mmCIF file of C-alpha atoms and ligand atoms in Angstrom:
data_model
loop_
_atom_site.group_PDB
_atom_site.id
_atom_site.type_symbol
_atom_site.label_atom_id
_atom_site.label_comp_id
_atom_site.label_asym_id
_atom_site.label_seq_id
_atom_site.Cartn_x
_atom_site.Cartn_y
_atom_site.Cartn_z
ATOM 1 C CA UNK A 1 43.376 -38.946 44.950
ATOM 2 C CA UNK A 2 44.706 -37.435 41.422
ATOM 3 C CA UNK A 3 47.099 -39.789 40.387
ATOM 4 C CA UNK A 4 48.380 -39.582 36.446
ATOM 5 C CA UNK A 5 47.108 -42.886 34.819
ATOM 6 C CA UNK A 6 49.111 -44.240 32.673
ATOM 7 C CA UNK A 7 48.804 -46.458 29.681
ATOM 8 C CA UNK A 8 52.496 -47.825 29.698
ATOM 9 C CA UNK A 9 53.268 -47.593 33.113
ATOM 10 C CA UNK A 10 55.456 -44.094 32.678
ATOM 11 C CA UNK A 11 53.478 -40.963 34.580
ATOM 12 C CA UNK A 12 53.395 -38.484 30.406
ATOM 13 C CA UNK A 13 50.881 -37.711 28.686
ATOM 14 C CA UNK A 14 48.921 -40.706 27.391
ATOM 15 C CA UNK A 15 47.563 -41.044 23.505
ATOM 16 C CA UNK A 16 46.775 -38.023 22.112
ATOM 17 C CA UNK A 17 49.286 -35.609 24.467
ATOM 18 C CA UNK A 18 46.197 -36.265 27.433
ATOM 19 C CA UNK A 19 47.082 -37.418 30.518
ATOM 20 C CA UNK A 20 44.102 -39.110 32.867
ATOM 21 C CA UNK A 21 43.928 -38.839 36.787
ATOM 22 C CA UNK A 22 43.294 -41.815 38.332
ATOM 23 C CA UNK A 23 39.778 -40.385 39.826
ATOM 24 C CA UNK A 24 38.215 -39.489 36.458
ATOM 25 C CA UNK A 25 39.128 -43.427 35.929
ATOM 26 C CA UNK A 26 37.798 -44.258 39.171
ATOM 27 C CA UNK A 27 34.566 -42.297 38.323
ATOM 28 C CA UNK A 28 34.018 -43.954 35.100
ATOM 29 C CA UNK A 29 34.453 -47.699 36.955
ATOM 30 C CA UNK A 30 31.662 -46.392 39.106
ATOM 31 C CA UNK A 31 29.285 -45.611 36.511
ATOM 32 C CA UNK A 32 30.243 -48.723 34.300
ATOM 33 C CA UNK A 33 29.371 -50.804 37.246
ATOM 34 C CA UNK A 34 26.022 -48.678 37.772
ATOM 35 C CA UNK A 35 25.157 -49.677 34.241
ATOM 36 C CA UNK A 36 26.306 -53.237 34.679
ATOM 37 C CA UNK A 37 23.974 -53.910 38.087
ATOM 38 C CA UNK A 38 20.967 -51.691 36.714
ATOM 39 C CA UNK A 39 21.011 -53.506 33.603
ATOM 40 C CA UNK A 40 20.958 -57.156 35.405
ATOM 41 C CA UNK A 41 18.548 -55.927 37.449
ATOM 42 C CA UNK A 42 16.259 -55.095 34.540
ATOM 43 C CA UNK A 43 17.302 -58.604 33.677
ATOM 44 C CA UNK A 44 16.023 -60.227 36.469
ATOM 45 C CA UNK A 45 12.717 -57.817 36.191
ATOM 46 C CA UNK A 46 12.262 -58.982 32.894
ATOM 47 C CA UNK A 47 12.200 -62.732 33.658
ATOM 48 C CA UNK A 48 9.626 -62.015 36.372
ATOM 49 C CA UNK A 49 7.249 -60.981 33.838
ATOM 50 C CA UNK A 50 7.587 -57.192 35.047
ATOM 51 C CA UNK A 51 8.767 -55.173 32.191
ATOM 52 C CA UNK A 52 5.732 -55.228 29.599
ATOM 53 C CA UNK A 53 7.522 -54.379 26.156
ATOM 54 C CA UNK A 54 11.302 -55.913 24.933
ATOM 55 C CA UNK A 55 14.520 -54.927 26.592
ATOM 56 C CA UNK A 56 18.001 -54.992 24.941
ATOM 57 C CA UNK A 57 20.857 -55.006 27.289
ATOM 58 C CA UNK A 58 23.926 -52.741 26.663
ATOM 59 C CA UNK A 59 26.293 -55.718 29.204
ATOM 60 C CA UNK A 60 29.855 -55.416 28.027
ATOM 61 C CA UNK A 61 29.761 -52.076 25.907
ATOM 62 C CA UNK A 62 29.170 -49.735 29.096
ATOM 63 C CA UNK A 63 32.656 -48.378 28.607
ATOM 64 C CA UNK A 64 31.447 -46.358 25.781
ATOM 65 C CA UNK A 65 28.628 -44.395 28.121
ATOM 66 C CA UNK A 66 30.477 -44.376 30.900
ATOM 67 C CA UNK A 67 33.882 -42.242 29.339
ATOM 68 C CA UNK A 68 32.035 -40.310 27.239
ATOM 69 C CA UNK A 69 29.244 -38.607 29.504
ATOM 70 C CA UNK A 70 32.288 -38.236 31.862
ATOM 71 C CA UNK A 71 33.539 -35.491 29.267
ATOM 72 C CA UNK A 72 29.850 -33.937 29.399
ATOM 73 C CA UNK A 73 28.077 -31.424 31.345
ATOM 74 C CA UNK A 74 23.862 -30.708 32.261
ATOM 75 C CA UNK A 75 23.831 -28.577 29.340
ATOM 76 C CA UNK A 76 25.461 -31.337 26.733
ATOM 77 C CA UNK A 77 22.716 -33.256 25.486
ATOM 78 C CA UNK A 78 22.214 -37.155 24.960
ATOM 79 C CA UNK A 79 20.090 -38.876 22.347
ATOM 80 C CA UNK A 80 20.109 -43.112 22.326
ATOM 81 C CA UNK A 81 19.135 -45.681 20.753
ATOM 82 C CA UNK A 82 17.341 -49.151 21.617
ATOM 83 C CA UNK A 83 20.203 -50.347 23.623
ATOM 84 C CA UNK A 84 20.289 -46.884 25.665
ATOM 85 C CA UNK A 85 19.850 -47.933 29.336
ATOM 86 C CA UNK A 86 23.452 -46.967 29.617
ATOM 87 C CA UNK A 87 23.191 -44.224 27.733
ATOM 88 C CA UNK A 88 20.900 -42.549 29.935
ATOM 89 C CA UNK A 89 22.248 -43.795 33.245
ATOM 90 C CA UNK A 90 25.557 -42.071 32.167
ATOM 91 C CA UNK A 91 24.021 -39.099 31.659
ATOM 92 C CA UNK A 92 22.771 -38.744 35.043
ATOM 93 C CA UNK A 93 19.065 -39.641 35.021
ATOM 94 C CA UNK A 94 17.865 -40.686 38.804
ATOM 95 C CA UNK A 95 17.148 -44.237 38.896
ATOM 96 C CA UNK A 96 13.905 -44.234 40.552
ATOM 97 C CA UNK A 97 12.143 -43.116 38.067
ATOM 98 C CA UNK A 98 14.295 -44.651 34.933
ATOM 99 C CA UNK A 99 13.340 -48.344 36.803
ATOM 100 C CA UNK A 100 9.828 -47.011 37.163
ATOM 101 C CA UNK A 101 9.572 -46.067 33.335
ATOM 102 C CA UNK A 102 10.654 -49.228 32.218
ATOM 103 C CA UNK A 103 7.999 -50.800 34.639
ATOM 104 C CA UNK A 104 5.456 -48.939 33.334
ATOM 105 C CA UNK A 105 4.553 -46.915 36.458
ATOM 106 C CA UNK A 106 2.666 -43.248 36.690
ATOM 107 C CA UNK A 107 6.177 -42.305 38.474
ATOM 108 C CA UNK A 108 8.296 -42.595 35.590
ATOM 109 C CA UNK A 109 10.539 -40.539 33.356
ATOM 110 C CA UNK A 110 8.393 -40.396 30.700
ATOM 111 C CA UNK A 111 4.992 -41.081 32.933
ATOM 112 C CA UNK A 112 5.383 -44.773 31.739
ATOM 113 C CA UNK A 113 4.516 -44.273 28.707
ATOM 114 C CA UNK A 114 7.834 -44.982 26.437
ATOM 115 C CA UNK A 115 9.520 -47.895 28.513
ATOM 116 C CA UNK A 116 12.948 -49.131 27.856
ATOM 117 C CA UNK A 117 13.388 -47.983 24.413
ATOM 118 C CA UNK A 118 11.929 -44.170 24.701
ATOM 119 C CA UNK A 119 13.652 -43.068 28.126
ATOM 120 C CA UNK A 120 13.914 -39.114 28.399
ATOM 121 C CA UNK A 121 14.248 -36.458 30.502
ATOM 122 C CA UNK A 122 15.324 -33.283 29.234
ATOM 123 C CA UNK A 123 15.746 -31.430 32.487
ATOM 124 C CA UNK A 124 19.021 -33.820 32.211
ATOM 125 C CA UNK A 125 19.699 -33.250 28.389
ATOM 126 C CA UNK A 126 18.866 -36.567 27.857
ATOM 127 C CA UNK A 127 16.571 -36.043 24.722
ATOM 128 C CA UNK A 128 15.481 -39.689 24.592
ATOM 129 C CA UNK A 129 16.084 -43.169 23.590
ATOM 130 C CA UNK A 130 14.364 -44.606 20.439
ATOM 131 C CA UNK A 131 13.333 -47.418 18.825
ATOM 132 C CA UNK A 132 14.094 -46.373 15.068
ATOM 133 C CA UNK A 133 17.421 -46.962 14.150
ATOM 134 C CA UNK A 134 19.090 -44.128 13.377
ATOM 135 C CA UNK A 135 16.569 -42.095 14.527
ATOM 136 C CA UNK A 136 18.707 -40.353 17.256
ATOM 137 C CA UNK A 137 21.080 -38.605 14.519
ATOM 138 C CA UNK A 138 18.642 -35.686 13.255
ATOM 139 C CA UNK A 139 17.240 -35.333 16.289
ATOM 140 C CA UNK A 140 21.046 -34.880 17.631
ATOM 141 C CA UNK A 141 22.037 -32.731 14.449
ATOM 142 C CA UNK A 142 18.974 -30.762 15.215
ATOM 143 C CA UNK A 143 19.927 -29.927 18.845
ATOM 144 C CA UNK A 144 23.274 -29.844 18.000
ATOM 145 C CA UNK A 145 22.163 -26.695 15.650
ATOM 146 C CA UNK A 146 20.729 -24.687 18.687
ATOM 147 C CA UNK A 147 23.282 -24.959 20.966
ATOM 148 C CA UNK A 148 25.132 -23.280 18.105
ATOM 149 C CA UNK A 149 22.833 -20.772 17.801
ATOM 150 C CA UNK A 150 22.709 -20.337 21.142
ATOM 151 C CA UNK A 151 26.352 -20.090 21.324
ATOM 152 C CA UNK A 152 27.065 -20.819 24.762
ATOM 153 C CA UNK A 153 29.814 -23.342 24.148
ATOM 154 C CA UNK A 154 27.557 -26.567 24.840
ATOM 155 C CA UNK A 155 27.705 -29.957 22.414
ATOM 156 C CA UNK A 156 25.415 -32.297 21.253
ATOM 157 C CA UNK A 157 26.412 -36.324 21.333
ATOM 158 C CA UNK A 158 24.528 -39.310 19.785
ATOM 159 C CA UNK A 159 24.796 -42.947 20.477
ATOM 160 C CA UNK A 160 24.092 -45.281 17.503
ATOM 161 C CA UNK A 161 25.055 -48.500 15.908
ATOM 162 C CA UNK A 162 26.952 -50.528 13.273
ATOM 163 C CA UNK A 163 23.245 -51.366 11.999
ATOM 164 C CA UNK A 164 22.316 -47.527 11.641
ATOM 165 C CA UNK A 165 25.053 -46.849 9.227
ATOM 166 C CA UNK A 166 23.109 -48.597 6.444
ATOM 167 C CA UNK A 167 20.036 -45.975 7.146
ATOM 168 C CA UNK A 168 20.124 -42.982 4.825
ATOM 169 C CA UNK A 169 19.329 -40.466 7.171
ATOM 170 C CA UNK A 170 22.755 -40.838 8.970
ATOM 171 C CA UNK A 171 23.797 -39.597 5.828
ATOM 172 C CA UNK A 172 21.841 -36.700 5.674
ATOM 173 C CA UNK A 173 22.958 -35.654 9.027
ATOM 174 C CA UNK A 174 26.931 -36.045 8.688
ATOM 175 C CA UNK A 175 26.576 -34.291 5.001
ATOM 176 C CA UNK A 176 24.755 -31.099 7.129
ATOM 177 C CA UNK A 177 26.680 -31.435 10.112
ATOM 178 C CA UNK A 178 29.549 -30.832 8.336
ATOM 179 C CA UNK A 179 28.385 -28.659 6.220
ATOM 180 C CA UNK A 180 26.899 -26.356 9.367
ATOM 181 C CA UNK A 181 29.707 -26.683 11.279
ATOM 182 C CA UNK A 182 27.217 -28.183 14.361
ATOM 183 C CA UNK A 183 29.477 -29.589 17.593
ATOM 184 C CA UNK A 184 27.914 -32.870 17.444
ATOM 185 C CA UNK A 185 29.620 -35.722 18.255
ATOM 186 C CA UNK A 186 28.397 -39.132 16.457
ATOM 187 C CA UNK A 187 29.129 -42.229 18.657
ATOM 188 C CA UNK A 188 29.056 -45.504 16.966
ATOM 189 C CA UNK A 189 29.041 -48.567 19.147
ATOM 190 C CA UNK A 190 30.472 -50.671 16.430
ATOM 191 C CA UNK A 191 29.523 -54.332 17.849
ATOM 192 C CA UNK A 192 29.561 -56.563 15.006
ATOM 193 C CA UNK A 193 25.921 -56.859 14.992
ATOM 194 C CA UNK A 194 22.953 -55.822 13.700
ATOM 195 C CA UNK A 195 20.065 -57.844 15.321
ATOM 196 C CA UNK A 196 21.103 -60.976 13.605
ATOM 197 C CA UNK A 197 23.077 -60.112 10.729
ATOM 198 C CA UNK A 198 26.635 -59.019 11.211
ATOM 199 C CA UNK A 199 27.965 -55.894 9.729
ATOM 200 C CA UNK A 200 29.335 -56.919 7.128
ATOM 201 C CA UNK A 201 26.353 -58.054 5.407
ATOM 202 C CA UNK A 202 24.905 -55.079 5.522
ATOM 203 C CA UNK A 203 27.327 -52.277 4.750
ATOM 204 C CA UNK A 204 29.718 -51.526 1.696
ATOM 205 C CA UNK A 205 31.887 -49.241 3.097
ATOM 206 C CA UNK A 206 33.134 -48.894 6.569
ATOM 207 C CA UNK A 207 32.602 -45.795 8.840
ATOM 208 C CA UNK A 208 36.596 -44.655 8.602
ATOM 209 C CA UNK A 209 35.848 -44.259 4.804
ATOM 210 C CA UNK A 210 32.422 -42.351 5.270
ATOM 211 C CA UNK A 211 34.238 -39.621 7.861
ATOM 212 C CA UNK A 212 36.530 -39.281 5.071
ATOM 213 C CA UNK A 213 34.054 -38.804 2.201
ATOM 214 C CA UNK A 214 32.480 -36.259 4.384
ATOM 215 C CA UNK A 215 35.629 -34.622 5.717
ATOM 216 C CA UNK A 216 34.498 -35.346 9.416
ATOM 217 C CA UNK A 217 37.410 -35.757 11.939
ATOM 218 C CA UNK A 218 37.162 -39.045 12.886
ATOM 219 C CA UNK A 219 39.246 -41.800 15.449
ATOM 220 C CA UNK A 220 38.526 -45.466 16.500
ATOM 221 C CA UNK A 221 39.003 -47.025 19.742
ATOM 222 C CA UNK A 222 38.692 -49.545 21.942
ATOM 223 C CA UNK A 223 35.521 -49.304 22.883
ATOM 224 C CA UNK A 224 35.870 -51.993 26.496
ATOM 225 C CA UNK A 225 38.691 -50.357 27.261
ATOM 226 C CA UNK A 226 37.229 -47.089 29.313
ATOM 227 C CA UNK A 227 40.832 -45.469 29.556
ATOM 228 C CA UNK A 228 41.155 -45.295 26.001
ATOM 229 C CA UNK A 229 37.498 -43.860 24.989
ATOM 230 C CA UNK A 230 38.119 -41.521 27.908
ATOM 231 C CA UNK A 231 41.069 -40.239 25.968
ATOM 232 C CA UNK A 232 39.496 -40.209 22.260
ATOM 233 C CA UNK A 233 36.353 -38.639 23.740
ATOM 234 C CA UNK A 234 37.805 -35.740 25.688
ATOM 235 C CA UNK A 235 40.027 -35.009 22.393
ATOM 236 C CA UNK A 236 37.261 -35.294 19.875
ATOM 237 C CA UNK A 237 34.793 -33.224 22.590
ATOM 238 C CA UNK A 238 37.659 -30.698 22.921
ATOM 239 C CA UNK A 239 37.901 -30.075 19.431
ATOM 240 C CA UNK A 240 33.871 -29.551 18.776
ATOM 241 C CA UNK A 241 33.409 -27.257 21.630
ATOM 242 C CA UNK A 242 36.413 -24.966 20.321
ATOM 243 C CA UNK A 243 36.419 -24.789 16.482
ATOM 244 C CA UNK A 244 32.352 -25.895 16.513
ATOM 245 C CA UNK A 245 32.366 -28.959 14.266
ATOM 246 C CA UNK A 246 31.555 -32.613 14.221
ATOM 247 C CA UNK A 247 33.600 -35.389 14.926
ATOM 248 C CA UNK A 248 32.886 -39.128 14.614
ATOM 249 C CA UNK A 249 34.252 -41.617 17.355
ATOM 250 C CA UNK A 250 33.870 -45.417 16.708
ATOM 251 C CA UNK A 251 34.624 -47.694 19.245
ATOM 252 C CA UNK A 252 34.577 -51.499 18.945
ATOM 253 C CA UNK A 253 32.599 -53.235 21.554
ATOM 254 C CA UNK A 254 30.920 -56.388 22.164
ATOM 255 C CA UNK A 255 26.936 -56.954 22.566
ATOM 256 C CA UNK A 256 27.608 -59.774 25.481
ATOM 257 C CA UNK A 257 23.650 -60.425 25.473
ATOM 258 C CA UNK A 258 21.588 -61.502 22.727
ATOM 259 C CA UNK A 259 19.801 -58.417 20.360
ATOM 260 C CA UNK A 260 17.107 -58.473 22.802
ATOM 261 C CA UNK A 261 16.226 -60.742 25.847
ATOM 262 C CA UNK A 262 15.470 -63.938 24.918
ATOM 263 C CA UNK A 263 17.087 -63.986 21.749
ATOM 264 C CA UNK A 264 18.519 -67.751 21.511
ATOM 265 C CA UNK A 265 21.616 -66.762 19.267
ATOM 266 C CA UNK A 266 21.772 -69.819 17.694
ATOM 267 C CA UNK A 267 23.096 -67.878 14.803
ATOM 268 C CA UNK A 268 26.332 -66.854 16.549
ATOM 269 C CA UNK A 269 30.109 -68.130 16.168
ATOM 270 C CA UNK A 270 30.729 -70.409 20.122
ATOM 271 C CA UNK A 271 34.179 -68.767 19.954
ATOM 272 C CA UNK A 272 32.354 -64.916 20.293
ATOM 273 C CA UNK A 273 31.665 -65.605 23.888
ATOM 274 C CA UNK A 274 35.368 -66.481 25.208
ATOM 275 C CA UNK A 275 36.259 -63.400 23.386
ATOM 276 C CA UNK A 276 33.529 -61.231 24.801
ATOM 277 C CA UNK A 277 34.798 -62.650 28.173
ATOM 278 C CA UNK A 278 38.366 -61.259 27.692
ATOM 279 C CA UNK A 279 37.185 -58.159 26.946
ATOM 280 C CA UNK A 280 34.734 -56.942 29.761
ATOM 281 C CA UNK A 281 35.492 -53.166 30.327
ATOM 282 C CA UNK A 282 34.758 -53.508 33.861
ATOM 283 C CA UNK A 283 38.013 -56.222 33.482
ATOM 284 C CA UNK A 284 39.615 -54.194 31.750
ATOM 285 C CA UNK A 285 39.060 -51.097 34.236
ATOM 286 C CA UNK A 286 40.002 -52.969 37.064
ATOM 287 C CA UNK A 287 43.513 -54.152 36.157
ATOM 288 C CA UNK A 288 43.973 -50.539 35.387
ATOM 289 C CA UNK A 289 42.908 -49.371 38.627
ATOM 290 C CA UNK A 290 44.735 -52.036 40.120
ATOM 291 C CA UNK A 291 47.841 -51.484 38.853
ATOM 292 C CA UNK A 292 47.766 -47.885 40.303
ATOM 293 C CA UNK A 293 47.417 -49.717 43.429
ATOM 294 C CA UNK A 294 43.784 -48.815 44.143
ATOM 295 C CA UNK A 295 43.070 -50.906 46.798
ATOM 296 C CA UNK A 296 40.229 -54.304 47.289
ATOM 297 C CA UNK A 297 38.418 -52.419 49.650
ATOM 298 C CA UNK A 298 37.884 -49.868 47.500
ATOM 299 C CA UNK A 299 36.198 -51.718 44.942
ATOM 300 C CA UNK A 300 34.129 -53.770 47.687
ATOM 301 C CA UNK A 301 33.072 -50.369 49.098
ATOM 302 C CA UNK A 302 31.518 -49.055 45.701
ATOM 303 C CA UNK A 303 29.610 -52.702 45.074
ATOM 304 C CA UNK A 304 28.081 -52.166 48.190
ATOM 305 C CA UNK A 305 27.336 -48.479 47.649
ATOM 306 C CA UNK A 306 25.805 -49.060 44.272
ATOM 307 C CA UNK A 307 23.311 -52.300 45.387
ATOM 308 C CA UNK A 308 22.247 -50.138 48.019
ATOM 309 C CA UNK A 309 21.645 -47.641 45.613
ATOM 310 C CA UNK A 310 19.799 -49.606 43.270
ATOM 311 C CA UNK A 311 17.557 -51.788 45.984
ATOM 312 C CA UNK A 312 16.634 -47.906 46.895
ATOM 313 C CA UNK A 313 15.372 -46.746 43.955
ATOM 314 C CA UNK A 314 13.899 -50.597 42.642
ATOM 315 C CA UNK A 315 11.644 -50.419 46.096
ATOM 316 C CA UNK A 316 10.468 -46.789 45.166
ATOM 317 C CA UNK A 317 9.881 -47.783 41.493
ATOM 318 C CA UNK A 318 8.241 -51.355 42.490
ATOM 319 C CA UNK A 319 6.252 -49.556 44.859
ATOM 320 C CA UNK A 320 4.574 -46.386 42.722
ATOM 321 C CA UNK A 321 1.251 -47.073 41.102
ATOM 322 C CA UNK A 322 0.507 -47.489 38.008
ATOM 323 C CA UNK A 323 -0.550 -45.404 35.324
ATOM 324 C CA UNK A 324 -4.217 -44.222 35.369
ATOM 325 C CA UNK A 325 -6.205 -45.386 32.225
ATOM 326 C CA UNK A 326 -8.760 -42.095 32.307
ATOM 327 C CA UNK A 327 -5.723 -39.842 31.483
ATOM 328 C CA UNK A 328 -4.184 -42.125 28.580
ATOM 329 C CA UNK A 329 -5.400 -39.458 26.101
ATOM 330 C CA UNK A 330 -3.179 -36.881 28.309
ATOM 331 C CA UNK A 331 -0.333 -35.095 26.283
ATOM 332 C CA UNK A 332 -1.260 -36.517 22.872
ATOM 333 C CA UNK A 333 -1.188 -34.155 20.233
ATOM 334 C CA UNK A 334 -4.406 -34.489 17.528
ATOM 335 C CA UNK A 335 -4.358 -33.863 14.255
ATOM 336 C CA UNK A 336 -5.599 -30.333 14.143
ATOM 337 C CA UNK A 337 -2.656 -29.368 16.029
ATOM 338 C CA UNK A 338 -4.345 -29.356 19.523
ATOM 339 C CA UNK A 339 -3.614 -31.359 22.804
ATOM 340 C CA UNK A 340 -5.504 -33.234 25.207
ATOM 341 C CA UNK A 341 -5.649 -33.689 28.585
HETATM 342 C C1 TPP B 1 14.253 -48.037 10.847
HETATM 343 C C2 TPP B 1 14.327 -49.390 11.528
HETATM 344 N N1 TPP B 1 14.667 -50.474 10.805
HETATM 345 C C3 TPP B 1 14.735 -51.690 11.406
HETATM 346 C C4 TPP B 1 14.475 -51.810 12.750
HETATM 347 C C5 TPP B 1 14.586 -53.186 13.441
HETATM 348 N N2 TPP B 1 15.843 -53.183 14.237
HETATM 349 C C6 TPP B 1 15.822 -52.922 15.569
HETATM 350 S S1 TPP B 1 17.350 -52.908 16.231
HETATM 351 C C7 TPP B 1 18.051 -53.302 14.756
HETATM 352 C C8 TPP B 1 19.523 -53.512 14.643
HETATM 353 C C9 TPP B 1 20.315 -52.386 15.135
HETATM 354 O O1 TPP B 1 21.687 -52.723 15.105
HETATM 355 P P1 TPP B 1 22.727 -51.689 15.625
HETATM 356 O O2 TPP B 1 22.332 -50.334 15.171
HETATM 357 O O3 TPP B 1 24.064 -52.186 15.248
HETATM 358 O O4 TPP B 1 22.520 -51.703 17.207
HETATM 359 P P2 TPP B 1 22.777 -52.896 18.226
HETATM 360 O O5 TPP B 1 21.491 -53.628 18.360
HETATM 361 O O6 TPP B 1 23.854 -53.751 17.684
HETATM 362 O O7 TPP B 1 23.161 -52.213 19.494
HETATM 363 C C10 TPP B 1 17.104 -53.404 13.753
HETATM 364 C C11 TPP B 1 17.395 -53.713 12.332
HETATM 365 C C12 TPP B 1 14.109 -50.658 13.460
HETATM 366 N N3 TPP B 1 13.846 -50.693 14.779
HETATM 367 N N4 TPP B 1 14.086 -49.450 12.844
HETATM 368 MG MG1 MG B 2 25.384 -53.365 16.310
#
């Protein structure tokens, strides 16, 4: 199918003189809804005393992933945050072994070793989740500067938060980025929150005003609404991969879950979660799809396709051993510069 979508019911160009076919949208529903069930699954893992470590859930802000990875290729590379399971689901990782690092097993990404917040695998370009805040922008900037060099056309994206923008190092890397001219693409996942403080008790300025200062092209979007990011994305990631230069997108989302599982948010507004409910992107996706007459049994036939896809790889990952405690001195570096194991 290849369809023109829409965003006011006429077949033009939508925002930005880009128009969408109806299968990229399709595509991104598919990998929203990947996030969505992997995530719950975790959730469900998690309760069962499974997952040794925290977990913070990306539910309701996998519209941001989900567009922007769609604008990607193998050779782009990721970096995350915290919240990154949808981060690195997005950017292709195979689920076997992302359940199995966040279990802990010998079979993961990462040999089970980093768990939910330091999934990589850079066979993917998926240079890692992290638990630092902000930590993801240098290391971004940094790859961002060798795909230059290497001058092959690729990009460089990071995924970070409201909360990061009060860290000074994000400021470091948009004052070289732009100074470098590196095609890196800084993602901020604006959601109101920072653990338990919202943003604007933490920052004097506003992201909009910080592109500025630095000269950085910048937009803001709707960050549950997939169409939309789609749209900014593929413009922004247009622009860095032919004039070579940063851009910042910010797209307003909402943290559905608390900052980590089994937060009690007793410090949020009621009112957030009726909100939150009007504006799940896989909602928001759906009356698009639906209004291009995609049809019930279409959506019933990727649910299916996507729990059978996840029991699959949750079996594998369940069933792999875990980690063996004579090589836990394997691939750490010493100070001298050597490495054991
Ligand atoms: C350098 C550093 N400071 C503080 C923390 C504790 N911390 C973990 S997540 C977080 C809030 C992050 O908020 P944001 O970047 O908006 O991401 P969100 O959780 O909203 O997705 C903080 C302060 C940390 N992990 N690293
Ligand atoms: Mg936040």
């Amino acid at each position: 199918m290849s369809t023109c979508l829409p965003l006011d019911g006429s077949c033009g160009p939508a925002t930005g003189g880009h128009a969408m076919n109806i299968d990229v949208l399709q595509d991104i529903y598919r990998m929203m809804l990947l996030i969505r069930r992997a995530e719950e699954t975790l959730q469900k893992l998690f309760l069962d005393g499974k997952v040794p470590g925290f977990l913070h859930l990306s539910i309701g802000q996998e519209a941001v992933p989900a567009s922007v990875s769609s604008c990607l290729g193998p050779k782009d590379t990721v970096s995350s945050n915290h919240r990154g399971h949808g981060h690195t689901i997005a950017k292709g990782v195979a689920l076997e072994g992302f359940f199995a690092e966040i279990l802990g097993k010998a079979t993961g990404l990462c040999k089970g070793r980093g768990g939910s917040m330091h999934v990589a695998d850079l066979k993917i370009g998926m240079l890692g989740a992290n638990g630092i805040v902000a930590a993801g922008l240098p290391i971004t900037t940094g790859s961002a500067l060798a795909l230059k060099l290497q001058g092959e056309g690729h990009i460089a994206v990071v995924y970070f938060g409201d909360g990061a923008l009060a860290e000074g190092v994000v400021h470091e890397c948009f004052n070289i980025a732009k100074l470098w001219s590196l095609p890196v693409l800084f993602v901020c996942e604006n959601n109101g929150w920072s653990e338990f403080s919202p943003t604007d008790q933490q920052l004097a300025t506003n992201l909009r005003q910080l592109a500025t200062a630095y000269g950085i092209a910048y937009a803001e979007v709707d960050g549950n609404d997939a169409h939309e990011v789609r749209i900014a994305a593929e413009a922004a990631i247009d622009g860095l991969r032919s004039e070579i230069r940063p851009a910042i997108l910010e797209c307003r989302t909402t943290r559905v879950r608390g900052h980590f599982e089994g937060d009690k948010q007793d410090y949020r507004p009621a009112e957030e979660a009726a909100e939150m409910a009007a504006r799940d992107p896989l909602t928001i996706a759906r009356r698009r799809l639906e209004s291009q007459n995609v049809a019930d049994s279409w959506f019933v036939e990727v649910a299916e396709a996507i729990e059978a896809e996840i029991d699959k790889a949750l079996v594998a990952a369940l069933d792999a051993p875990d980690p063996d405690l004579g090589d836990v001195l394997a691939d750490v570096y010493t100070v001298s510069g050597g490495r054991n194991g």
